[in-house]
């Protein structure tokens, strides 16, 4: 069990304002007039070749006395592709079709006017699908079925994933019954969840792990760690052959194993928007994120701080050694928000702080803003065209964070796409500090820069995303494409680390088996993202060329039933085929697969090839620091050295009782098997030995 500890913190770090699928009335209901109740929530997760196939069944009931128009919302992981979305009314299951967005909206409104039963699934932004429903009768029950495939995150010899289950305040009552079932192959030695008590059992499909709850109000998502029976998860190739077109689709997962014999020093410049719109909780969270990044700097790293409003404030003046971070943490806490937004000068100033000649250092610019440029040069194209050559000349990786709905996505998307970085959009209710520190953890140990991938011995086309790439320790690179025959595929990965060149070679075999249709949908998702990126941002395109791109996007969307800003997914009784309840046969026998992709930004779709993992020797749990010393996570508090400790055995009855008492303690336990922390004035020590039973724990706490 100890080998799981290193990645549990990352697994728990990904949360959302709400997670479970919910039905919300379009207009507020009167107090005590009832609402929507979720009667059941059943989930079946099947794992094979590093891919999780997730099938969800939910039933909602309108307990009010009014006929309602409602909206069904469901969050989807950024790397997931939906393969089935249906709605059940009585004994009928309604399936839909992808249409051009304007046409779908017009048809939906026409059917609503006739008091029929349509549902409209629309593109609404990253990691969220929305289905409009009308009418929802008093006392009526409706079921929703969703199926999606998700590449699992990889770290060392373990896979990890989050299943979204948490509900904040969208339901008027607990869920009647909840079940989460995980089916695993022999290659998985163990399944562990730090958030929910799963029981191992034998099911129809083999070995399974099951969680069951009744009258449940979920207060956390389901975090899962699946340990491989092998010492390390190998690089792999998954394929699917389409007999109708006589071509195949592949998903290539590359995991170069690089030993960190030499720690690569980093130059990190943090650029923070302090304009007036950042005032309040946003600036406070951003400051805490900056503080955490400073705490995680290693010896030999350098840092610089730049803030901007209508003017640019070069706080540090130049790159400083990490040994000076303590005094700057205090200065960060005094930063205030006010003024306009001068993005152009902020980027120019921060990029100029990197040297063109330090080739042995990894250079990262972390840029955070919540608005659009309003001061100085405000033209988006000029900002990008002037910043990119300077950043490339210095080999700077630019990581953008867009906070709220006022940011210009075109600007942030293009900055990271042109400068080998990543973008992250932070919506209302999400934690700025969690997003920033999670990304920093993933780039903390750079493995390879300027990575190129070449494929030989086989005719492959339309490989996506296009390189060059960057890789970080403990991560994988996933590439999709099309092939035309079975045979050997030779793959070469090359890149630099610390100024030295590295080369890795792999040999795989393609086949003409047709048992993994999600592989072609993953490729289609990335192809649409690539085309949409050209449509939005390529200034050289004529209007006729843009129209051709739009037509190809719509054609791919309709072929694979993928939604985006050009298309929507319509369920309408007058237009679609229906199935009786008996046709479905429960969760194990879904209707013929449709493919609806979770709506997400182009940049986030294109960067799904990155699989985050790894850990650092300093981290935070809800703002409280922990240091890793000799394999023990120790809370950063002087009282740890003065209080008398209470020892608990990891994974004992007492251990789980304490986790159930406090959500923060549960997160602390996710750090690993050996921890020293303070809880309610008591120093708790987690190790292999100590208190086992609940009675022993209660007696010990009484004596403290």
XYZ file of C-alpha atoms in Angstrom:
704
model
C 0.000 0.000 0.000
C 2.885 2.385 0.574
C 3.612 2.670 -3.126
C 0.287 4.473 -3.616
C 1.112 7.436 -1.427
C 3.165 9.476 -3.867
C 0.304 10.109 -6.304
C -2.716 10.332 -4.027
C -2.251 14.042 -3.440
C -2.554 14.688 -7.155
C -5.618 12.481 -7.397
C -7.388 14.483 -4.708
C -6.343 17.867 -6.021
C -8.811 17.943 -8.932
C -12.204 19.189 -7.676
C -15.068 21.173 -9.165
C -17.816 23.472 -7.983
C -20.238 20.626 -8.658
C -19.556 17.237 -10.102
C -22.567 14.945 -10.234
C -25.055 15.293 -13.055
C -27.902 17.496 -11.827
C -31.274 18.757 -13.056
C -31.912 22.412 -12.268
C -35.186 24.324 -12.846
C -34.892 27.245 -15.235
C -36.573 29.527 -12.685
C -36.357 29.521 -8.842
C -39.000 27.464 -7.045
C -40.998 28.701 -4.093
C -39.730 27.577 -0.703
C -41.094 24.182 0.444
C -42.686 23.573 -2.985
C -40.465 20.577 -3.754
C -37.898 20.302 -6.509
C -35.819 17.725 -8.333
C -34.743 14.614 -6.425
C -32.140 12.119 -7.628
C -33.497 8.665 -6.818
C -30.577 6.593 -8.147
C -27.019 7.100 -9.358
C -25.353 3.936 -10.687
C -21.868 3.862 -12.213
C -19.922 1.054 -13.883
C -16.250 1.707 -14.692
C -14.391 -0.818 -16.866
C -10.603 -0.504 -17.163
C -8.606 -1.919 -20.077
C -5.240 -0.871 -21.561
C -5.082 2.329 -19.522
C -8.544 3.469 -20.673
C -11.566 3.753 -18.386
C -15.013 3.294 -19.918
C -17.588 4.901 -17.628
C -21.325 4.116 -17.864
C -23.684 6.218 -15.726
C -27.406 5.825 -15.023
C -29.271 8.539 -13.094
C -32.973 8.907 -12.288
C -34.555 12.250 -11.379
C -38.061 12.994 -10.123
C -39.987 16.263 -10.192
C -41.419 16.436 -6.659
C -42.960 19.873 -7.165
C -46.574 20.525 -8.145
C -45.582 22.510 -11.254
C -44.763 21.623 -14.820
C -41.150 22.736 -15.261
C -38.594 23.466 -17.934
C -35.256 22.261 -16.618
C -31.590 22.108 -17.517
C -29.515 18.960 -17.016
C -25.831 19.661 -16.343
C -23.049 17.093 -16.263
C -19.283 17.709 -15.939
C -16.881 15.633 -18.005
C -13.125 15.171 -17.433
C -11.113 17.213 -19.927
C -9.682 14.096 -21.618
C -13.009 12.220 -21.915
C -15.066 11.482 -25.039
C -18.766 10.678 -24.691
C -19.962 7.645 -26.642
C -23.635 7.544 -25.571
C -26.145 10.053 -24.253
C -29.827 9.096 -23.996
C -32.925 10.097 -22.036
C -35.605 7.670 -20.866
C -39.259 8.683 -20.457
C -41.534 5.885 -19.212
C -40.694 2.814 -21.272
C -39.097 4.770 -24.119
C -35.440 5.667 -24.540
C -34.880 8.653 -26.823
C -31.687 9.009 -28.803
C -30.548 12.075 -30.677
C -28.513 13.474 -33.517
C -25.865 16.125 -34.031
C -27.049 19.132 -36.061
C -25.668 22.563 -36.876
C -26.087 24.624 -33.700
C -28.529 27.200 -35.117
C -30.727 24.502 -36.651
C -30.812 22.472 -33.421
C -31.786 25.517 -31.336
C -34.563 26.477 -33.813
C -36.046 22.966 -33.818
C -35.906 22.797 -30.017
C -37.823 26.050 -29.667
C -40.452 24.905 -32.177
C -41.049 21.661 -30.248
C -41.274 23.489 -26.912
C -44.022 25.638 -28.406
C -45.937 22.430 -29.241
C -45.535 21.074 -25.651
C -43.540 18.063 -26.882
C -40.556 16.362 -25.215
C -37.312 17.591 -26.739
C -33.899 17.826 -25.166
C -31.039 19.952 -26.461
C -27.399 19.280 -25.596
C -25.222 22.309 -26.315
C -21.621 23.475 -26.275
C -21.280 25.593 -23.125
C -17.546 25.640 -22.460
C -14.838 23.459 -21.027
C -15.685 20.155 -19.296
C -19.450 20.736 -19.106
C -22.419 19.519 -21.130
C -25.916 20.978 -20.857
C -29.246 19.503 -21.935
C -32.413 21.602 -21.959
C -35.582 19.650 -21.027
C -39.267 20.591 -21.464
C -41.789 19.752 -20.156
C -40.953 17.946 -16.903
C -44.354 16.985 -15.437
C -45.181 17.001 -11.674
C -44.348 13.572 -10.217
C -42.651 12.475 -13.451
C -39.420 10.453 -13.384
C -36.765 10.627 -16.080
C -33.601 8.613 -16.484
C -30.375 9.734 -18.123
C -27.717 7.380 -19.491
C -24.195 8.608 -20.225
C -21.175 6.653 -21.406
C -17.703 8.098 -21.907
C -14.125 6.881 -22.336
C -11.228 8.501 -20.515
C -7.466 7.816 -20.757
C -6.220 7.194 -17.215
C -3.476 9.307 -15.718
C -0.159 7.518 -15.294
C 2.531 7.803 -12.651
C 5.228 5.165 -12.153
C 3.376 1.833 -11.792
C -0.093 3.253 -11.076
C -3.069 4.674 -12.917
C -5.347 7.251 -11.349
C -8.658 8.932 -12.098
C -11.394 11.035 -10.545
C -15.050 10.114 -10.950
C -17.228 13.247 -10.438
C -19.699 12.506 -7.658
C -19.631 15.559 -5.378
C -22.829 17.609 -5.007
C -22.858 21.005 -3.314
C -26.361 22.485 -3.202
C -28.217 21.454 -6.343
C -30.457 18.734 -4.889
C -33.296 19.234 -2.432
C -32.741 15.804 -0.814
C -30.064 13.083 -0.519
C -29.615 10.577 -3.353
C -31.771 7.536 -2.673
C -29.131 4.990 -3.712
C -25.610 5.222 -5.119
C -23.415 2.448 -6.500
C -19.980 2.669 -8.111
C -18.623 -0.555 -9.607
C -15.104 -0.965 -11.068
C -14.165 -3.949 -13.230
C -10.415 -4.505 -13.677
C -8.207 -6.896 -15.697
C -5.510 -9.163 -14.287
C -2.865 -6.516 -15.033
C -4.298 -4.420 -12.170
C -3.039 -5.740 -8.844
C -5.012 -3.467 -6.540
C -7.654 -0.700 -6.541
C -7.597 1.838 -3.722
C -9.746 4.880 -2.984
C -8.732 7.361 -0.272
C -12.219 8.897 -0.437
C -14.683 5.985 -0.453
C -14.684 2.468 1.087
C -14.679 -0.007 -1.803
C -15.118 -3.743 -1.274
C -13.420 -6.297 -3.535
C -15.763 -8.904 -4.997
C -16.230 -11.196 -7.998
C -18.701 -10.041 -10.631
C -19.962 -11.240 -14.001
C -16.971 -9.685 -15.788
C -14.376 -10.873 -13.247
C -12.724 -9.092 -10.326
C -14.614 -5.962 -9.205
C -14.522 -3.278 -6.529
C -17.850 -1.876 -5.334
C -19.025 1.119 -3.285
C -22.690 1.344 -2.216
C -24.433 4.162 -0.346
C -28.042 4.946 0.556
C -29.644 8.334 1.309
C -26.281 9.826 0.429
C -25.184 13.440 0.062
C -21.753 13.027 -1.589
C -19.267 15.523 -0.185
C -16.334 14.493 -2.373
C -15.574 13.071 -5.789
C -14.417 9.448 -6.041
C -10.609 9.311 -6.190
C -9.195 6.045 -7.540
C -5.672 4.627 -7.734
C -5.146 1.403 -9.694
C -1.767 -0.249 -9.096
C -0.294 -2.252 -11.944
C 1.071 -5.736 -11.352
C 4.182 -4.604 -13.276
C 6.986 -2.519 -11.788
C 6.407 0.229 -14.374
C 3.593 0.899 -16.807
C 5.071 0.490 -20.296
C 4.546 2.634 -23.373
C 1.711 1.224 -25.459
C -0.294 1.365 -28.694
C -4.096 0.984 -28.837
C -5.818 0.620 -32.234
C -9.264 0.345 -33.832
C -9.966 -0.759 -37.415
C -12.947 0.674 -39.333
C -14.113 -1.946 -41.849
C -16.416 0.520 -43.622
C -13.572 2.888 -44.581
C -10.738 0.321 -44.579
C -8.558 2.426 -42.296
C -7.525 2.315 -38.670
C -7.108 4.756 -35.802
C -4.371 4.581 -33.171
C -3.665 6.052 -29.747
C 0.042 6.021 -28.918
C 1.066 6.396 -25.250
C 4.782 7.152 -24.818
C 6.457 7.130 -21.392
C 10.205 7.738 -21.651
C 11.812 6.586 -18.398
C 14.361 9.238 -17.487
C 16.369 8.944 -14.291
C 16.852 12.279 -12.569
C 20.544 11.873 -11.941
C 20.970 15.637 -12.337
C 18.282 18.074 -11.152
C 17.626 20.614 -13.913
C 17.513 24.126 -12.431
C 14.530 26.311 -13.336
C 13.952 29.993 -14.013
C 10.358 30.875 -13.100
C 8.785 34.282 -13.727
C 5.336 34.766 -12.207
C 3.274 37.518 -13.903
C 0.183 38.552 -11.935
C -2.710 40.755 -13.058
C -3.540 43.196 -10.210
C -6.088 45.291 -12.129
C -9.241 46.420 -10.344
C -11.295 43.446 -11.522
C -8.988 41.149 -9.513
C -9.984 42.869 -6.244
C -11.265 40.659 -3.418
C -11.056 36.883 -3.226
C -9.457 36.518 -6.691
C -6.352 38.498 -5.786
C -6.131 36.778 -2.394
C -6.219 33.331 -4.023
C -3.688 34.398 -6.651
C -1.339 35.629 -3.923
C -1.662 32.329 -2.055
C -0.902 30.476 -5.305
C 2.193 32.611 -5.840
C 3.279 31.965 -2.267
C 2.958 28.221 -2.759
C 4.969 28.304 -5.989
C 7.734 30.204 -4.167
C 7.718 27.623 -1.370
C 8.196 24.801 -3.893
C 11.309 26.284 -5.514
C 14.364 24.049 -5.151
C 17.967 25.051 -4.439
C 19.494 26.307 -7.668
C 16.185 27.610 -9.020
C 15.665 31.292 -9.726
C 12.503 33.392 -9.669
C 11.140 36.815 -10.560
C 7.851 38.571 -9.781
C 6.038 40.958 -12.118
C 2.629 42.531 -11.462
C 0.646 44.721 -13.805
C -2.378 46.994 -13.884
C -2.258 50.040 -16.144
C 1.519 49.944 -15.623
C 4.045 47.151 -15.178
C 5.702 46.647 -11.783
C 8.932 44.632 -11.980
C 9.016 43.787 -8.276
C 12.232 41.764 -8.122
C 14.060 43.695 -10.874
C 15.732 40.522 -12.107
C 15.886 36.775 -11.509
C 16.722 36.029 -7.872
C 18.118 32.891 -6.264
C 15.581 30.607 -4.563
C 17.335 31.239 -1.242
C 15.744 34.725 -1.223
C 12.159 33.470 -1.465
C 11.304 33.881 2.248
C 11.452 37.685 2.261
C 9.457 37.860 -0.956
C 6.682 35.700 0.448
C 6.032 38.470 2.971
C 6.019 41.083 0.187
C 3.594 39.028 -1.893
C 1.092 39.109 0.953
C 0.981 42.933 0.723
C 0.055 43.074 -2.996
C -3.178 44.997 -3.707
C -5.424 45.114 -6.806
C -6.327 48.344 -8.634
C -6.218 49.944 -12.104
C -6.382 48.917 -15.786
C -4.861 45.927 -17.687
C -1.609 46.393 -19.639
C -0.944 42.876 -20.921
C 1.423 43.833 -23.752
C 4.043 45.566 -21.597
C 3.701 42.932 -18.844
C 4.613 40.153 -21.303
C 7.470 42.107 -22.863
C 8.970 42.936 -19.453
C 8.705 39.373 -18.123
C 10.082 37.669 -21.272
C 13.084 40.025 -21.299
C 14.035 38.744 -17.828
C 15.050 35.369 -19.295
C 18.523 35.008 -20.767
C 19.057 33.757 -24.324
C 22.215 31.943 -23.289
C 21.294 29.812 -20.218
C 20.704 26.642 -22.228
C 20.972 24.297 -19.252
C 17.967 25.754 -17.421
C 14.224 25.158 -17.819
C 12.386 28.462 -18.280
C 8.740 28.906 -17.351
C 6.564 32.015 -17.439
C 3.356 31.704 -15.372
C 0.909 34.349 -16.589
C -2.366 34.968 -14.701
C -5.089 37.417 -15.741
C -8.840 37.822 -15.388
C -9.493 40.322 -18.188
C -8.725 41.681 -21.623
C -6.044 44.242 -22.520
C -7.325 47.772 -21.854
C -4.106 49.803 -21.574
C -1.116 50.286 -23.886
C -1.132 48.095 -27.007
C -4.452 46.208 -26.944
C -4.455 44.524 -30.375
C -4.497 40.739 -29.798
C -2.525 39.924 -32.946
C 0.167 42.468 -32.098
C 0.519 41.159 -28.537
C 1.006 37.584 -29.790
C 3.249 38.430 -32.755
C 5.573 40.587 -30.637
C 5.779 38.226 -27.635
C 6.303 34.946 -29.507
C 9.668 35.577 -31.251
C 11.236 36.873 -28.045
C 9.935 33.917 -26.016
C 11.163 31.407 -28.612
C 14.584 33.028 -28.785
C 14.939 32.392 -25.043
C 13.243 28.929 -25.126
C 10.558 30.139 -22.680
C 7.555 27.905 -21.932
C 4.481 30.071 -21.329
C 1.705 28.824 -19.040
C -1.500 30.900 -19.026
C -4.256 31.051 -16.415
C -7.539 32.718 -17.363
C -9.722 33.617 -14.376
C -13.475 34.108 -14.854
C -15.449 34.926 -18.000
C -13.800 38.247 -18.901
C -10.575 36.817 -20.326
C -9.805 36.771 -24.049
C -9.454 33.046 -24.749
C -7.970 33.711 -28.191
C -5.044 35.534 -26.588
C -4.284 32.933 -23.909
C -4.798 29.976 -26.262
C -2.436 31.363 -28.874
C 0.242 32.358 -26.366
C 0.585 28.803 -25.064
C 0.253 27.159 -28.474
C 3.039 29.316 -29.886
C 5.297 28.909 -26.843
C 5.175 25.196 -25.824
C 3.031 25.723 -22.737
C -0.412 24.988 -21.366
C -3.552 26.983 -20.639
C -5.982 26.573 -17.763
C -9.311 28.374 -17.406
C -10.600 28.926 -13.896
C -14.369 29.406 -13.663
C -16.325 30.926 -10.808
C -16.198 28.666 -7.755
C -12.935 26.955 -8.725
C -9.770 27.454 -6.708
C -7.105 29.620 -8.345
C -4.429 28.398 -5.959
C -5.269 24.735 -6.621
C -5.104 25.197 -10.410
C -1.795 27.069 -10.312
C -0.040 24.770 -7.854
C -1.318 21.624 -9.598
C 0.187 22.803 -12.877
C 3.424 23.829 -11.204
C 3.758 20.370 -9.658
C 3.490 18.876 -13.150
C 6.306 21.066 -14.551
C 8.495 20.990 -11.459
C 10.733 18.251 -12.836
C 11.230 18.892 -16.587
C 12.271 15.753 -18.425
C 12.582 16.560 -22.136
C 12.220 19.770 -24.122
C 11.858 20.299 -27.884
C 10.564 16.750 -28.212
C 10.013 15.301 -31.688
C 8.265 12.012 -32.491
C 8.852 10.165 -35.770
C 6.880 7.102 -36.941
C 8.431 4.744 -39.517
C 7.726 1.431 -41.318
C 4.007 2.228 -41.580
C 1.888 4.723 -43.524
C 0.308 7.006 -40.917
C -1.436 10.326 -41.508
C -3.120 13.194 -39.669
C -1.239 12.574 -36.420
C -2.347 14.907 -33.635
C -1.462 16.972 -31.730
C 1.373 18.343 -33.809
C 4.786 18.795 -32.167
C 7.196 19.822 -30.897
C 6.254 18.724 -27.379
C 7.595 18.977 -23.851
C 7.629 16.120 -21.356
C 7.879 16.185 -17.585
C 8.962 13.457 -15.166
C 6.264 10.903 -14.469
C 4.184 11.954 -17.473
C 3.127 10.389 -20.729
C 2.663 11.768 -24.235
C -0.409 10.595 -26.158
C -0.615 10.930 -29.942
C -3.550 9.964 -32.194
C -3.565 9.259 -35.923
C -4.781 7.142 -38.850
C -3.077 4.033 -40.332
C -3.924 1.937 -43.395
C -2.534 -1.550 -42.836
C -1.456 -3.885 -40.072
C 2.237 -4.299 -39.387
C 5.211 -2.973 -37.445
C 5.275 0.635 -36.245
C 8.698 1.986 -35.230
C 8.525 5.112 -33.060
C 11.478 7.354 -32.197
C 11.297 10.028 -29.484
C 14.053 12.639 -29.267
C 14.473 15.653 -27.004
C 16.895 17.685 -24.911
C 17.403 17.824 -21.158
C 19.909 20.136 -19.530
C 21.441 20.850 -22.931
C 21.999 17.138 -23.720
C 20.173 15.147 -26.424
C 18.223 11.962 -25.582
C 16.769 9.351 -27.943
C 14.259 6.524 -27.263
C 13.012 3.873 -29.696
C 9.855 1.734 -29.501
C 8.402 -1.027 -31.687
C 4.638 -1.694 -31.804
C 2.285 -3.695 -34.025
C -0.969 -2.468 -35.543
C -3.894 -4.807 -36.234
C -7.250 -4.863 -38.013
C -9.293 -5.597 -34.896
C -12.473 -3.531 -34.483
C -13.134 -3.704 -30.750
C -12.066 -0.245 -29.507
C -14.301 2.389 -31.178
C -13.392 5.046 -28.626
C -9.921 5.247 -30.266
C -11.387 6.777 -33.439
C -13.457 9.235 -31.389
C -10.353 10.376 -29.503
C -8.697 11.073 -32.871
C -11.808 12.894 -34.146
C -11.860 15.046 -31.013
C -8.285 16.183 -31.639
C -8.855 16.646 -35.379
C -11.812 18.951 -34.711
C -9.739 20.872 -32.162
C -6.958 21.288 -34.729
C -9.350 22.540 -37.418
C -11.145 24.864 -35.008
C -7.774 26.288 -34.000
C -7.001 27.107 -37.647
C -10.490 28.526 -38.159
C -10.187 30.843 -35.181
C -6.613 31.994 -35.337
C -4.971 31.633 -38.767
C -4.987 35.166 -40.241
C -3.832 33.951 -43.657
C -7.093 32.095 -44.369
C -9.578 33.535 -46.855
C -13.296 33.497 -46.079
C -13.737 30.656 -48.570
C -11.035 28.606 -46.814
C -12.629 29.282 -43.430
C -15.973 28.091 -44.803
C -14.306 24.856 -45.967
C -12.840 24.312 -42.500
C -16.243 24.902 -40.924
C -17.864 22.391 -43.262
C -15.213 19.761 -42.398
C -15.730 20.418 -38.673
C -19.490 19.948 -39.046
C -19.011 16.832 -41.189
C -16.699 15.251 -38.594
C -19.052 16.314 -35.805
C -22.015 14.634 -37.497
C -20.046 11.492 -38.417
C -18.769 10.971 -34.875
C -21.637 12.849 -33.127
C -19.286 15.361 -31.519
C -20.555 18.719 -30.292
C -18.674 22.006 -30.380
C -19.493 25.668 -31.010
C -20.711 24.763 -34.531
C -23.014 21.864 -33.598
C -25.477 20.750 -30.917
C -27.042 17.426 -29.957
C -30.841 17.276 -30.246
C -33.168 14.676 -28.731
C -36.607 15.166 -30.318
C -39.409 12.540 -30.467
C -40.479 13.774 -33.912
C -36.972 13.208 -35.390
C -35.350 10.249 -33.639
C -35.687 6.504 -33.279
C -36.939 5.280 -29.905
C -36.151 2.101 -27.972
C -38.249 0.325 -25.381
C -36.825 -0.134 -21.918
C -36.321 -3.821 -22.596
C -33.962 -3.062 -25.463
C -31.356 -1.627 -23.165
C -30.906 -4.543 -20.822
C -29.550 -2.434 -17.971
C -26.118 -0.824 -17.756
C -24.356 -3.715 -19.420
C -26.114 -3.370 -22.789
C -26.259 0.188 -24.083
C -27.993 1.079 -27.389
C -25.770 1.470 -30.457
C -22.973 3.853 -29.613
C -23.272 7.526 -30.458
C -20.341 9.810 -29.811
C -20.847 13.134 -28.073
C -17.688 14.887 -26.918
C -17.699 16.978 -23.782
C -17.501 20.632 -24.775
C -14.144 22.150 -23.977
C -11.857 24.909 -25.191
C -9.663 24.211 -28.204
C -6.464 24.612 -26.213
C -7.598 22.199 -23.494
C -8.680 19.660 -26.125
C -5.294 19.814 -27.814
C -3.304 19.437 -24.589
C -5.048 16.251 -23.458
C -1.911 14.345 -24.450
C -0.289 15.416 -21.195
C -0.832 13.085 -18.252
C 0.008 14.802 -15.031
C 1.659 13.094 -12.088
C 4.664 13.202 -9.850
C 5.180 14.993 -6.577
C 7.480 17.469 -4.872
C 9.220 17.630 -1.495
C 7.005 20.517 -0.365
C 3.259 20.736 -0.838
C 0.077 22.209 0.608
C -3.184 20.790 1.887
C -5.818 23.556 1.943
C -3.087 26.162 2.435
C -1.163 24.316 5.175
C 2.385 23.379 4.169
C 3.954 19.918 4.437
C 7.606 18.975 3.951
C 8.813 15.532 2.859
C 11.721 14.472 5.077
C 13.129 10.924 4.924
C 9.858 9.614 3.522
C 7.656 11.340 6.137
C 5.295 14.228 5.322
C 5.644 16.688 8.222
C 3.375 19.665 8.784
C 5.250 22.962 8.517
C 4.574 24.106 12.089
C 6.997 24.637 14.963
C 4.618 22.873 17.383
C 5.336 19.589 15.584
C 8.662 19.571 17.456
C 7.156 20.312 20.891
C 3.881 18.366 21.138
C 3.690 14.776 22.343
C 2.626 12.583 19.425
C -0.263 10.127 19.144
C 0.571 7.191 16.840
C -2.045 5.663 14.528
C -1.597 2.618 12.309
C -2.240 3.435 8.671
C -5.487 1.982 7.223
C -6.701 0.793 10.638
C -10.210 1.290 12.035
C -8.955 4.302 14.005
C -7.324 5.731 10.872
C -10.557 5.687 8.860
C -12.574 7.047 11.792
C -10.305 10.078 11.956
C -10.574 10.570 8.176
C -14.366 10.485 8.422
C -14.322 13.173 11.100
C -12.541 15.754 8.943
C -12.363 16.376 5.201
C -9.003 18.087 5.749
C -7.606 15.033 7.566
C -8.736 12.823 4.656
C -6.773 15.058 2.284
C -3.735 14.897 4.578
C -3.933 11.087 4.579
C -3.747 11.231 0.776
C -0.112 12.332 1.080
C 1.052 8.837 1.969
C 1.488 6.262 4.729
C 3.904 8.213 6.950
C 2.680 11.621 8.133
C 3.054 13.926 11.154
C 0.371 16.612 11.483
C -1.601 18.576 14.072
C -5.358 18.008 14.398
C -7.383 19.875 17.034
C -4.215 20.576 19.026
C -3.039 16.934 18.943
C 0.090 15.812 17.070
C -0.908 12.750 15.040
C 1.720 10.382 13.646
C 0.712 7.919 10.909
C 2.971 4.908 10.388
C 2.906 1.097 10.213
C 2.319 0.758 13.945
C 0.134 2.445 16.533
C -3.506 2.646 17.622
C -5.736 0.243 15.699
C -9.270 0.377 17.080
C -11.865 3.114 17.496
C -12.040 2.559 21.264
C -8.283 3.025 21.586
C -8.493 6.245 19.573
C -11.331 7.712 21.629
C -9.560 6.826 24.875
C -6.288 8.395 23.668
C -8.023 11.602 22.536
C -9.763 11.926 25.899
C -6.395 11.816 27.645
C -4.861 14.564 25.485
